[in-house]
Structures are given as C-alpha cells and as structure tokens.
Amino acid sequence: MKVSEAKIINIKKVEDRRGNLSVVEELTDVPFKIARAYWVYDVPGGESRGGHAHKKLKQLLIAVSGSFHVTLDDGEERRTFLLNHPYQGLIIETGIWRTLDDFSSGAVCLVLASEPYEADDYIEDYDEFLAYKKQCLK
C-alpha cells in the first residue's frame, strides 16, 4: 500500500438524545477479520506511540475520545491524519510505518487489528523498514 491510498473512513453513527452510538463490523465496515482489539490512553504530553510497521497486520485506528495525529510513511511519502471523531477511523494496511503523537488530554485510541499479537510481525527500526520495502518491490 502507498500512503496516498490511505484514508479515513466514516463509521456508522446512530444519534440518540440519550447519547450517540457507533458500531463497526468485520468484513463489512472494517475490510478485514478482527483478531484483536486494544486501546492506548494516558499518553504523557510530548510522547509518541507507534514508531513501527507490520508485515502482515492491518489496523483500524479510532479516536474514541480526544484527538491525536497519525503519520503514515511508505518509505517514499509521508502523510499525517488528525483523528478526533469517534465516528471516523483510519485504516492502515500492511507495510506502512506509523507514528501517533500530539495526544490531547484524555485521548483514547482504539485499535482493531487483523492478527493476534506476534512479535516477529513488527519492524521497529526505520532503516530495516526501508530495506523491507525495497525487498517487497523486487
């Protein structure tokens, strides 16, 4: 995937005077089976999360509370997205470096992942990531 193909998707929003509700379903709203869900929160000011890429895993990131920026990098192009609505999510395909930063106070990032945790799927060194991308192009 190229960063230029990345996009924020709209998530179903059911408005109700008692409070709104949003829902996603695997293979309908999310273009992959959901194998794992986790959330990132209480990120101290000035700190970043992410800083890696995945070989197999795909993700949907949702700012369920607050806001943060997600910078995607495919080795040639970088693009930054602001996530700040619980009814929108950013789909991240395989082979994309991601960094999350500028977390607002109280921000919560929900991550829906296509694979269970597997340490070997992570590329945590940027130079290794660039070498991996070159290898994939061959």
Coordinates of C-alpha atoms in Angstrom, one line a residue:
M1 CA 0.0 0.0 0.0
K2 CA 1.0 3.5 -0.7
V3 CA 0.4 6.3 1.8
S4 CA -1.5 8.2 -0.9
E5 CA -4.1 5.4 -0.8
A6 CA -4.7 5.7 3.0
K7 CA -8.0 7.2 4.0
I8 CA -10.2 8.0 6.9
I9 CA -13.5 6.0 6.8
N10 CA -16.8 7.1 8.3
I11 CA -18.2 4.8 10.9
K12 CA -22.0 4.3 11.4
K13 CA -23.3 6.9 13.9
V14 CA -26.6 6.4 15.5
E15 CA -27.7 9.6 17.0
D16 CA -29.9 9.5 20.1
R17 CA -30.9 12.1 22.6
R18 CA -29.6 9.7 25.3
G19 CA -26.2 9.5 23.7
N20 CA -24.8 8.5 20.3
L21 CA -23.6 5.1 19.4
S22 CA -21.1 4.0 16.7
V23 CA -20.5 0.4 15.5
V24 CA -18.2 -1.4 13.1
E25 CA -18.5 -5.0 11.9
E26 CA -15.6 -7.1 10.5
L27 CA -15.6 -7.6 6.7
T28 CA -18.5 -5.0 6.4
D29 CA -17.2 -1.7 7.8
V30 CA -13.7 -3.0 8.5
P31 CA -12.1 -4.7 5.5
F32 CA -10.6 -7.5 7.5
K33 CA -11.4 -10.0 10.2
I34 CA -10.8 -8.5 13.6
A35 CA -8.5 -10.8 15.7
R36 CA -7.6 -8.3 18.4
A37 CA -8.7 -5.1 20.0
Y38 CA -6.7 -2.8 22.3
W39 CA -6.6 0.8 23.3
V40 CA -3.9 3.4 24.0
Y41 CA -4.5 6.0 26.7
D42 CA -2.9 8.3 29.3
V43 CA -0.1 9.2 26.8
P44 CA 2.0 11.9 28.6
G45 CA 2.3 15.2 26.8
G46 CA 5.0 15.2 24.2
E47 CA 5.2 11.4 23.9
S48 CA 4.7 9.4 20.8
R49 CA 3.3 5.9 20.2
G50 CA 3.7 3.5 17.3
G51 CA 7.1 4.0 15.6
H52 CA 6.9 0.7 13.7
A53 CA 5.4 -1.1 10.7
H54 CA 3.8 -4.5 10.3
K55 CA 4.5 -7.2 7.7
K56 CA 1.0 -8.9 7.9
L57 CA -1.2 -7.0 10.3
K58 CA -3.8 -4.4 9.2
Q59 CA -5.4 -1.9 11.6
L60 CA -8.3 0.4 12.1
L61 CA -7.5 3.3 14.5
I62 CA -10.3 5.3 16.1
A63 CA -10.1 8.3 18.4
V64 CA -12.9 7.2 20.8
S65 CA -12.0 10.2 23.0
G66 CA -9.9 13.3 22.4
S67 CA -7.6 13.6 19.5
F68 CA -4.2 12.7 18.1
H69 CA -2.2 12.7 14.9
V70 CA -1.2 9.6 12.9
T71 CA 1.7 10.0 10.5
L72 CA 1.9 7.2 7.9
D73 CA 5.1 6.6 5.8
D74 CA 5.5 4.1 3.0
G75 CA 9.2 4.8 2.5
E76 CA 8.6 7.4 -0.2
E77 CA 5.8 9.6 1.0
R78 CA 4.5 10.7 4.4
R79 CA 1.0 11.9 5.3
T80 CA -0.4 13.0 8.6
F81 CA -4.1 12.5 9.6
L82 CA -5.9 14.1 12.5
L83 CA -8.2 11.6 14.3
N84 CA -10.7 13.5 16.5
H85 CA -14.1 12.0 15.9
P86 CA -15.3 8.6 17.4
Y87 CA -17.4 8.1 14.2
Q88 CA -14.3 8.0 11.9
G89 CA -11.4 5.7 11.7
L90 CA -8.1 5.4 9.8
I91 CA -7.4 2.1 8.0
I92 CA -3.7 1.2 8.0
E93 CA -2.6 -1.5 5.6
T94 CA 0.5 -3.7 5.9
G95 CA 3.9 -2.4 5.2
I96 CA 3.2 1.2 6.4
W97 CA 5.3 2.9 9.1
R98 CA 3.1 4.7 11.6
T99 CA 3.7 7.2 14.4
L100 CA 1.0 8.5 16.7
D101 CA 1.6 11.8 18.5
D102 CA 0.1 15.1 19.7
F103 CA -2.4 13.3 22.0
S104 CA -4.9 15.6 23.7
S105 CA -5.5 15.3 27.4
G106 CA -7.8 12.3 27.9
A107 CA -7.3 10.9 24.4
V108 CA -8.1 7.2 23.8
C109 CA -7.0 5.4 20.6
L110 CA -8.9 2.2 19.9
V111 CA -7.1 -0.2 17.6
L112 CA -8.8 -3.1 15.8
A113 CA -6.2 -5.5 14.4
S114 CA -6.4 -8.2 11.8
E115 CA -3.9 -10.5 13.6
P116 CA -3.2 -11.7 17.1
Y117 CA 0.0 -10.2 18.7
E118 CA 3.1 -11.6 17.0
A119 CA 6.5 -10.0 17.8
D120 CA 8.0 -11.2 14.5
D121 CA 5.4 -9.1 12.6
Y122 CA 6.8 -5.9 13.9
I123 CA 9.5 -3.8 12.1
E124 CA 10.7 -1.4 14.8
D125 CA 13.8 0.0 13.1
Y126 CA 13.2 2.6 10.4
D127 CA 16.3 1.5 8.3
E128 CA 15.1 -2.1 8.5
F129 CA 11.7 -0.9 7.3
L130 CA 13.2 0.8 4.3
A131 CA 15.2 -2.3 3.4
Y132 CA 12.0 -4.4 3.8
K133 CA 10.1 -2.1 1.5
K134 CA 12.9 -2.4 -1.2
Q135 CA 12.8 -6.2 -0.8
C136 CA 9.0 -6.2 -1.3
L137 CA 9.3 -4.2 -4.6
K138 CA 11.6 -6.9 -6.1

